[in-house]
Short mmCIF file of C-alpha atoms and ligand atoms in Angstrom, two decimals:
data_model
loop_
_atom_site.label_atom_id
_atom_site.label_comp_id
_atom_site.label_asym_id
_atom_site.label_seq_id
_atom_site.Cartn_x
_atom_site.Cartn_y
_atom_site.Cartn_z
CA MET Y 1315 -42.82 10.16 -64.29
CA SER Y 1316 -44.25 13.11 -62.44
CA ALA Y 1317 -46.14 12.29 -59.22
CA ALA Y 1318 -49.90 12.87 -59.37
CA ARG Y 1319 -49.94 14.75 -56.08
CA PRO Y 1320 -47.43 16.01 -53.57
CA ARG Y 1321 -46.30 13.51 -50.96
CA ARG Y 1322 -45.80 14.98 -47.54
CA ILE Y 1323 -43.04 13.56 -45.34
CA ALA Y 1324 -43.27 14.41 -41.64
CA VAL Y 1325 -39.67 14.83 -40.52
CA ILE Y 1326 -39.09 14.39 -36.78
CA PRO Y 1327 -35.38 14.75 -36.06
CA GLY Y 1328 -35.64 13.70 -32.39
CA ASP Y 1329 -32.59 13.93 -30.13
CA GLY Y 1330 -28.83 13.40 -30.07
CA ILE Y 1331 -27.38 11.99 -33.28
CA GLY Y 1332 -30.97 11.54 -34.51
CA ARG Y 1333 -30.92 15.20 -35.54
CA GLU Y 1334 -27.65 14.82 -37.42
CA VAL Y 1335 -28.46 11.66 -39.33
CA ILE Y 1336 -32.01 12.71 -40.20
CA ALA Y 1337 -30.67 15.92 -41.78
CA GLU Y 1338 -28.52 13.69 -44.03
CA ALA Y 1339 -31.42 11.38 -44.80
CA VAL Y 1340 -33.50 14.37 -45.91
CA ARG Y 1341 -30.63 15.46 -48.15
CA VAL Y 1342 -30.71 12.05 -49.84
CA LEU Y 1343 -34.50 12.08 -50.21
CA ALA Y 1344 -34.40 15.59 -51.68
CA GLU Y 1345 -31.86 14.46 -54.26
CA VAL Y 1346 -33.91 11.37 -55.17
CA ASP Y 1347 -36.98 13.62 -55.41
CA ARG Y 1348 -35.16 15.94 -57.79
CA ARG Y 1349 -34.19 13.05 -60.05
CA HIS Y 1350 -37.39 11.01 -59.95
CA GLU Y 1351 -39.88 13.89 -59.56
CA LEU Y 1352 -41.72 12.28 -56.69
CA GLY Y 1353 -43.29 15.53 -55.49
CA LEU Y 1354 -41.96 15.19 -51.95
CA GLU Y 1355 -42.67 17.92 -49.41
CA PHE Y 1356 -40.92 17.95 -46.05
CA GLU Y 1357 -42.43 19.37 -42.90
CA GLU Y 1358 -40.65 19.26 -39.57
CA GLY Y 1359 -42.25 18.28 -36.26
CA LEU Y 1360 -41.09 18.07 -32.66
CA ALA Y 1361 -40.94 14.90 -30.56
CA GLY Y 1362 -38.89 13.32 -27.80
CA GLY Y 1363 -36.57 15.29 -25.53
CA ALA Y 1364 -36.55 18.20 -27.98
CA ALA Y 1365 -40.33 18.50 -27.56
CA ILE Y 1366 -40.13 18.16 -23.77
CA ASP Y 1367 -37.68 21.09 -23.71
CA ALA Y 1368 -39.73 23.21 -26.11
CA VAL Y 1369 -43.31 22.59 -25.00
CA GLY Y 1370 -43.12 20.31 -21.95
CA HIS Y 1371 -44.54 17.22 -23.69
CA PRO Y 1372 -42.79 14.40 -25.60
CA ILE Y 1373 -45.30 14.37 -28.43
CA PRO Y 1374 -47.35 17.57 -28.81
CA PRO Y 1375 -50.75 17.28 -30.56
CA LYS Y 1376 -49.39 19.46 -33.36
CA THR Y 1377 -46.86 16.75 -34.22
CA VAL Y 1378 -49.53 14.03 -34.22
CA GLU Y 1379 -51.64 16.21 -36.55
CA LEU Y 1380 -48.69 16.75 -38.87
CA CYS Y 1381 -48.20 12.96 -39.04
CA ARG Y 1382 -51.89 12.43 -39.73
CA ARG Y 1383 -51.65 14.77 -42.74
CA SER Y 1384 -48.52 13.02 -44.02
CA ASP Y 1385 -47.84 10.08 -46.32
CA ALA Y 1386 -44.89 8.89 -44.25
CA ILE Y 1387 -43.04 9.77 -41.04
CA LEU Y 1388 -39.25 9.94 -40.89
CA LEU Y 1389 -38.05 9.82 -37.29
CA GLY Y 1390 -34.61 10.11 -35.69
CA ALA Y 1391 -33.98 8.49 -32.34
CA CYS Y 1392 -35.62 9.95 -29.21
CA GLY Y 1393 -34.28 10.20 -25.66
CA GLY Y 1394 -31.15 10.82 -23.64
CA PRO Y 1395 -29.93 10.99 -20.04
CA LYS Y 1396 -31.26 14.54 -19.64
CA TRP Y 1397 -34.89 13.33 -19.77
CA ASP Y 1398 -34.50 9.98 -18.00
CA ARG Y 1399 -35.99 10.98 -14.69
CA GLY Y 1400 -39.46 12.21 -15.66
CA PRO Y 1401 -42.71 10.33 -14.98
CA ARG Y 1402 -43.67 7.66 -17.50
CA GLU Y 1403 -46.04 9.86 -19.57
CA LEU Y 1404 -43.40 12.57 -19.88
CA ARG Y 1405 -40.48 10.47 -21.03
CA PRO Y 1406 -39.21 10.74 -24.62
CA GLU Y 1407 -40.11 7.10 -25.44
CA GLN Y 1408 -43.74 8.04 -24.98
CA ALA Y 1409 -43.48 9.77 -28.36
CA LEU Y 1410 -42.75 6.39 -29.97
CA PHE Y 1411 -45.59 4.60 -28.21
CA THR Y 1412 -48.09 7.33 -29.13
CA LEU Y 1413 -47.11 7.24 -32.79
CA ARG Y 1414 -47.17 3.43 -32.91
CA LYS Y 1415 -50.60 3.23 -31.29
CA THR Y 1416 -52.25 6.27 -32.93
CA PHE Y 1417 -51.42 5.11 -36.44
CA GLY Y 1418 -51.93 1.38 -35.80
CA LEU Y 1419 -48.34 0.54 -36.76
CA TYR Y 1420 -48.51 -3.11 -35.76
CA ALA Y 1421 -45.72 -4.50 -37.94
CA ASN Y 1422 -42.14 -3.40 -37.33
CA LEU Y 1423 -39.69 -4.55 -39.99
CA ARG Y 1424 -36.01 -4.74 -39.07
CA PRO Y 1425 -33.75 -6.17 -41.75
CA ALA Y 1426 -30.37 -7.50 -40.65
CA ILE Y 1427 -27.77 -8.21 -43.28
CA VAL Y 1428 -24.00 -8.35 -43.39
CA PRO Y 1429 -22.68 -6.80 -46.58
CA PRO Y 1430 -19.63 -8.77 -47.81
CA MET Y 1431 -17.23 -5.86 -47.23
CA LEU Y 1432 -18.26 -5.62 -43.55
CA LEU Y 1433 -17.92 -9.28 -42.58
CA GLY Y 1434 -15.07 -8.26 -40.30
CA ALA Y 1435 -17.41 -6.04 -38.25
CA SER Y 1436 -19.38 -9.04 -36.97
CA PRO Y 1437 -18.24 -10.54 -33.66
CA LEU Y 1438 -18.94 -13.98 -35.19
CA ARG Y 1439 -16.64 -15.95 -37.48
CA ARG Y 1440 -16.88 -15.05 -41.17
CA GLU Y 1441 -18.21 -18.48 -42.23
CA ILE Y 1442 -21.10 -18.20 -39.77
CA VAL Y 1443 -22.39 -14.80 -40.94
CA GLU Y 1444 -21.36 -14.73 -44.57
CA GLY Y 1445 -24.54 -14.52 -46.66
CA ALA Y 1446 -26.89 -14.09 -43.70
CA ASP Y 1447 -29.91 -11.96 -44.67
CA LEU Y 1448 -32.83 -11.93 -42.30
CA LEU Y 1449 -35.81 -9.73 -41.60
CA ILE Y 1450 -37.42 -9.49 -38.19
CA VAL Y 1451 -41.11 -8.61 -38.19
CA ARG Y 1452 -41.92 -7.51 -34.66
CA GLU Y 1453 -45.50 -7.01 -33.45
CA LEU Y 1454 -45.51 -3.40 -32.26
CA THR Y 1455 -48.84 -2.37 -30.75
CA GLY Y 1456 -49.69 -5.16 -28.32
CA GLY Y 1457 -48.31 -7.34 -25.55
CA LEU Y 1458 -46.39 -6.14 -22.52
CA TYR Y 1459 -45.77 -2.69 -23.97
CA PHE Y 1460 -49.45 -1.79 -23.94
CA GLY Y 1461 -50.91 -4.14 -21.32
CA ALA Y 1462 -52.13 -2.82 -17.98
CA GLN Y 1463 -49.41 -2.03 -15.46
CA SER Y 1464 -49.71 -1.44 -11.75
CA ARG Y 1465 -47.71 -0.92 -8.63
CA THR Y 1466 -48.81 -1.54 -5.05
CA GLY Y 1467 -47.28 -1.47 -1.58
CA GLU Y 1468 -44.02 0.04 -0.41
CA ARG Y 1469 -40.57 -1.20 0.50
CA GLU Y 1470 -40.66 -4.93 1.39
CA HIS Y 1471 -44.37 -5.02 0.49
CA ALA Y 1472 -43.78 -3.45 -2.91
CA ALA Y 1473 -45.14 -5.37 -5.87
CA ALA Y 1474 -45.46 -4.60 -9.57
CA LEU Y 1475 -47.54 -6.09 -12.37
CA ASP Y 1476 -47.18 -6.04 -16.14
CA THR Y 1477 -49.71 -7.83 -18.31
CA LEU Y 1478 -49.25 -9.52 -21.68
CA PRO Y 1479 -52.49 -9.47 -23.67
CA TYR Y 1480 -52.87 -10.61 -27.29
CA SER Y 1481 -55.97 -11.20 -29.37
CA ALA Y 1482 -56.23 -13.57 -32.33
CA VAL Y 1483 -56.86 -10.53 -34.56
CA GLU Y 1484 -53.61 -8.92 -33.48
CA VAL Y 1485 -51.64 -12.11 -34.08
CA ARG Y 1486 -53.25 -12.88 -37.41
CA ARG Y 1487 -52.62 -9.49 -39.03
CA VAL Y 1488 -48.93 -9.38 -38.16
CA VAL Y 1489 -48.25 -13.00 -39.12
CA ARG Y 1490 -50.05 -12.35 -42.42
CA LYS Y 1491 -47.96 -9.26 -43.02
CA ALA Y 1492 -44.80 -11.31 -42.39
CA CYS Y 1493 -45.98 -14.01 -44.81
CA GLU Y 1494 -46.79 -11.44 -47.50
CA ILE Y 1495 -43.31 -9.99 -47.17
CA ALA Y 1496 -41.69 -13.46 -47.22
CA ARG Y 1497 -43.43 -14.11 -50.52
CA ARG Y 1498 -41.40 -11.32 -52.09
CA ARG Y 1499 -38.11 -12.76 -50.85
CA PRO Y 1500 -36.23 -15.54 -52.63
CA ARG Y 1501 -36.21 -18.07 -49.79
CA ARG Y 1502 -39.89 -17.79 -48.86
CA LYS Y 1503 -39.46 -18.94 -45.30
CA VAL Y 1504 -41.08 -17.68 -42.08
CA THR Y 1505 -40.04 -18.59 -38.54
CA SER Y 1506 -42.76 -17.76 -36.02
CA VAL Y 1507 -41.20 -17.30 -32.59
CA ASP Y 1508 -43.06 -17.81 -29.31
CA LYS Y 1509 -42.83 -19.36 -25.86
CA ALA Y 1510 -45.72 -21.80 -26.34
CA ASN Y 1511 -44.35 -24.22 -23.75
CA VAL Y 1512 -45.04 -21.64 -21.02
CA LEU Y 1513 -47.24 -18.72 -22.04
CA GLU Y 1514 -50.94 -18.86 -22.88
CA THR Y 1515 -50.57 -15.89 -25.27
CA SER Y 1516 -47.87 -17.86 -27.06
CA ARG Y 1517 -50.14 -20.90 -27.39
CA LEU Y 1518 -52.72 -18.63 -29.01
CA TRP Y 1519 -49.97 -17.12 -31.16
CA ARG Y 1520 -48.90 -20.55 -32.40
CA GLU Y 1521 -52.47 -21.66 -33.15
CA VAL Y 1522 -53.19 -18.55 -35.18
CA ALA Y 1523 -49.82 -18.64 -36.94
CA THR Y 1524 -50.53 -22.26 -37.93
CA GLU Y 1525 -53.88 -21.20 -39.40
CA VAL Y 1526 -52.33 -18.31 -41.31
CA ALA Y 1527 -49.64 -20.65 -42.69
CA ARG Y 1528 -52.38 -22.63 -44.44
CA GLU Y 1529 -53.21 -19.50 -46.50
CA PHE Y 1530 -49.58 -19.41 -47.65
CA SER Y 1531 -48.90 -22.94 -48.85
CA ASP Y 1532 -46.11 -21.60 -51.09
CA LEU Y 1533 -44.08 -20.66 -47.98
CA THR Y 1534 -42.20 -22.76 -45.46
CA VAL Y 1535 -43.54 -21.74 -42.04
CA GLU Y 1536 -41.88 -23.11 -38.92
CA HIS Y 1537 -42.29 -22.44 -35.19
CA MET Y 1538 -39.45 -21.88 -32.77
CA LEU Y 1539 -39.26 -21.18 -29.06
CA VAL Y 1540 -37.76 -17.80 -28.26
CA ASP Y 1541 -34.87 -19.08 -26.15
CA ASN Y 1542 -33.84 -21.45 -28.91
CA CYS Y 1543 -34.17 -18.62 -31.45
CA ALA Y 1544 -31.81 -16.45 -29.39
CA LEU Y 1545 -29.30 -19.32 -29.50
CA GLN Y 1546 -29.79 -20.10 -33.19
CA LEU Y 1547 -29.17 -16.45 -34.13
CA VAL Y 1548 -25.65 -16.88 -32.81
CA TYR Y 1549 -25.05 -20.48 -33.95
CA ASN Y 1550 -26.48 -20.33 -37.40
CA PRO Y 1551 -28.10 -17.03 -38.44
CA LYS Y 1552 -28.15 -18.13 -42.08
CA GLN Y 1553 -31.03 -20.54 -41.40
CA PHE Y 1554 -33.41 -17.58 -41.02
CA ASP Y 1555 -35.28 -15.61 -43.65
CA VAL Y 1556 -38.29 -13.83 -42.06
CA ILE Y 1557 -38.77 -14.06 -38.28
CA VAL Y 1558 -42.15 -12.96 -36.88
CA THR Y 1559 -42.72 -12.54 -33.18
CA GLU Y 1560 -44.51 -10.62 -30.43
CA ASN Y 1561 -43.49 -7.18 -29.20
CA MET Y 1562 -41.07 -7.89 -26.35
CA PHE Y 1563 -39.40 -10.92 -27.95
CA GLY Y 1564 -38.98 -8.85 -31.12
CA ASP Y 1565 -37.40 -5.98 -29.20
CA ILE Y 1566 -34.78 -8.32 -27.77
CA LEU Y 1567 -34.16 -10.50 -30.82
CA SER Y 1568 -33.80 -7.52 -33.15
CA ASP Y 1569 -31.02 -6.04 -31.01
CA GLU Y 1570 -29.38 -9.46 -30.93
CA ALA Y 1571 -29.63 -9.77 -34.71
CA ALA Y 1572 -28.08 -6.33 -35.17
CA GLY Y 1573 -25.27 -7.24 -32.78
CA VAL Y 1574 -24.60 -10.57 -34.44
CA MET Y 1575 -24.32 -8.87 -37.80
CA GLY Y 1576 -22.13 -6.15 -36.32
CA SER Y 1577 -24.23 -3.63 -38.16
CA LEU Y 1578 -26.29 -1.52 -35.77
CA GLY Y 1579 -25.06 1.55 -37.65
CA LEU Y 1580 -26.61 0.11 -40.80
CA MET Y 1581 -29.97 -1.05 -39.51
CA PRO Y 1582 -33.08 0.75 -40.76
CA SER Y 1583 -36.63 0.01 -39.68
CA ALA Y 1584 -40.16 0.46 -40.96
CA SER Y 1585 -43.31 0.37 -38.84
CA LEU Y 1586 -46.41 -0.31 -40.88
CA GLY Y 1587 -50.13 -0.60 -40.36
CA ASP Y 1588 -52.90 -1.17 -42.87
CA ARG Y 1589 -52.73 2.38 -44.22
CA PRO Y 1590 -50.35 5.36 -44.31
CA PRO Y 1591 -48.55 6.96 -42.69
CA GLY Y 1592 -45.89 4.38 -41.92
CA LEU Y 1593 -43.10 5.34 -39.55
CA PHE Y 1594 -39.50 4.97 -40.66
CA GLU Y 1595 -36.54 5.23 -38.31
CA PRO Y 1596 -32.99 3.97 -37.91
CA VAL Y 1597 -32.72 1.29 -35.19
CA HIS Y 1598 -29.77 2.87 -33.38
CA GLY Y 1599 -30.28 5.20 -30.40
CA THR Y 1600 -29.41 8.84 -29.77
CA ALA Y 1601 -25.75 8.13 -28.81
CA PRO Y 1602 -25.38 11.17 -26.52
CA ASP Y 1603 -21.62 10.47 -26.22
CA ILE Y 1604 -20.96 11.37 -29.86
CA ALA Y 1605 -23.86 13.77 -30.49
CA GLY Y 1606 -22.92 17.12 -31.99
CA LYS Y 1607 -19.51 15.95 -33.20
CA GLY Y 1608 -20.48 15.33 -36.81
CA ILE Y 1609 -19.09 11.79 -36.74
CA ALA Y 1610 -22.27 9.69 -36.47
CA ASN Y 1611 -22.84 7.05 -39.13
CA PRO Y 1612 -25.70 8.26 -41.38
CA LEU Y 1613 -26.08 4.97 -43.26
CA ALA Y 1614 -28.90 3.50 -41.13
CA ALA Y 1615 -30.85 6.73 -41.62
CA ILE Y 1616 -30.09 6.74 -45.35
CA LEU Y 1617 -31.14 3.09 -45.64
CA THR Y 1618 -34.29 4.08 -43.74
CA THR Y 1619 -35.17 6.44 -46.59
CA ALA Y 1620 -35.04 3.42 -48.91
CA LEU Y 1621 -37.62 1.64 -46.74
CA LEU Y 1622 -39.71 4.82 -46.68
CA LEU Y 1623 -39.72 4.95 -50.46
CA ARG Y 1624 -40.38 1.21 -50.87
CA TYR Y 1625 -42.98 0.53 -48.19
CA GLY Y 1626 -44.29 4.05 -47.53
CA LEU Y 1627 -44.60 5.43 -51.06
CA GLY Y 1628 -44.42 2.29 -53.22
CA GLN Y 1629 -41.32 3.62 -55.03
CA GLU Y 1630 -39.10 0.60 -55.59
CA ALA Y 1631 -36.67 2.03 -58.17
CA PRO Y 1632 -35.30 4.93 -56.11
CA ALA Y 1633 -35.29 2.70 -53.00
CA ALA Y 1634 -33.09 0.14 -54.73
CA ALA Y 1635 -30.87 2.93 -56.09
CA ILE Y 1636 -30.21 4.26 -52.58
CA GLU Y 1637 -29.36 0.78 -51.27
CA ALA Y 1638 -27.01 0.18 -54.18
CA ALA Y 1639 -25.29 3.54 -53.61
CA VAL Y 1640 -24.72 2.73 -49.92
CA LEU Y 1641 -23.20 -0.64 -50.79
CA GLN Y 1642 -21.01 0.94 -53.45
CA ALA Y 1643 -19.72 3.56 -51.01
CA LEU Y 1644 -18.82 0.79 -48.55
CA GLN Y 1645 -17.30 -1.26 -51.34
CA ASP Y 1646 -15.11 1.72 -52.25
CA GLY Y 1647 -13.80 1.79 -48.68
CA CYS Y 1648 -15.82 4.74 -47.32
CA ARG Y 1649 -16.23 4.30 -43.56
CA THR Y 1650 -17.46 6.36 -40.63
CA ALA Y 1651 -15.60 6.06 -37.32
CA ASP Y 1652 -17.80 3.24 -35.97
CA LEU Y 1653 -16.74 1.00 -38.86
CA ALA Y 1654 -13.24 2.31 -39.56
CA GLY Y 1655 -11.44 0.26 -36.91
CA GLY Y 1656 -9.20 3.18 -35.95
CA ARG Y 1657 -8.28 4.11 -39.53
CA PRO Y 1658 -9.10 7.57 -40.92
CA ALA Y 1659 -12.86 7.98 -41.16
CA LEU Y 1660 -15.41 10.14 -42.93
CA GLY Y 1661 -17.72 12.41 -40.95
CA THR Y 1662 -21.50 12.31 -41.16
CA ALA Y 1663 -21.86 14.78 -44.04
CA ALA Y 1664 -18.90 13.43 -46.00
CA MET Y 1665 -20.28 9.89 -45.82
CA THR Y 1666 -23.59 11.15 -47.19
CA ASP Y 1667 -21.73 12.96 -49.98
CA ALA Y 1668 -20.03 9.65 -50.79
CA VAL Y 1669 -23.42 7.96 -51.12
CA LEU Y 1670 -24.89 10.81 -53.18
CA ALA Y 1671 -21.93 10.65 -55.55
CA ARG Y 1672 -22.78 6.99 -56.24
CA LEU Y 1673 -26.51 7.42 -56.70
CA HIS Y 1674 -27.69 6.38 -60.16
C1 IPM G 2360 -36.91 -0.08 -29.94
C2 IPM G 2360 -36.57 0.59 -28.65
C3 IPM G 2360 -37.85 1.02 -27.94
C4 IPM G 2360 -38.68 -0.23 -27.71
C5 IPM G 2360 -37.60 1.77 -26.63
C6 IPM G 2360 -36.78 3.01 -26.85
C7 IPM G 2360 -38.86 2.07 -25.90
O1 IPM G 2360 -35.80 -0.26 -27.87
O2 IPM G 2360 -37.56 0.58 -30.80
O3 IPM G 2360 -36.54 -1.22 -30.13
O4 IPM G 2360 -38.43 -0.97 -26.75
O5 IPM G 2360 -39.59 -0.47 -28.51
MG1 MG G 2361 -35.24 -2.04 -28.82
#
């Protein structure tokens, strides 16, 4: 099954352990490409702290152009203490915001699962997390992150303002995306999360989500207030299937979900719009404390390649094969230091080798 045309992957290693785990992810993609003849082509671009050091800007136009010419973007984490002091437009995170906005990546998918062999890694009791499998769909191009900000006055007269705008169009498209994804999952349930008892944007969110639910009568769609959702994720995470929510709530709840599952080192993410390129990145950060030591866990980055294949290139078979190989490696006892609980651990490259050896 030879691909009709080459598929270009923009590879942006980023900073810290991002560079290390993305190199491993590319190794996995290259192997899958060899076996499935997908016609992948990799081209590297600069972003984040690495770009600030090289050209004085977190996301040079050349990188944006590379992404525009690409079918998918594979990104490591960006940032680190070295670049924390710059002005807002010159901080590494700006690279993320530019990519999200430029390519209209309004839906950010963050799956959180606890594989049976890692139940012990969750801070919650086994019976609470066993079998939990949820997907957070976070709105990514609106709300507080992109609303007007201002600062006035000094010292005791200082004041700051962030604004939280949402339009019905923005709400509708992301809730629809969440419902379409829920349709492909066995439980077919969507929890729309808001703060409709307080915020006007949340009241709009709930109205629109209720309308969208009518288009998906085969799904169960429920509404939940964000504070209750934060609590329910700890009490009973198994009740959730797909959670859809606005940008800031999604930022917070997705970290909570990863923590509850004990699996930040396993969490991939996909940011999608209505057309390519989608952006695919592991959820974890740059971990400056362990960068350069060759011990970072590459599994979130490797699982990210599965999302890239599935949602970015429509290649389900190799995506599922990668996920199965990761689970098999874990099942066989392969662990990086973050999951080894003090026992002997595999390094970044050796863990990738373990996955490659189990790829069918
Ligand atoms: C995330 C991160 C970013 C965000 C930061 C680095 C700006 O926390 O992707 O969740 O808040 O969106
Ligand atoms: Mg976050």
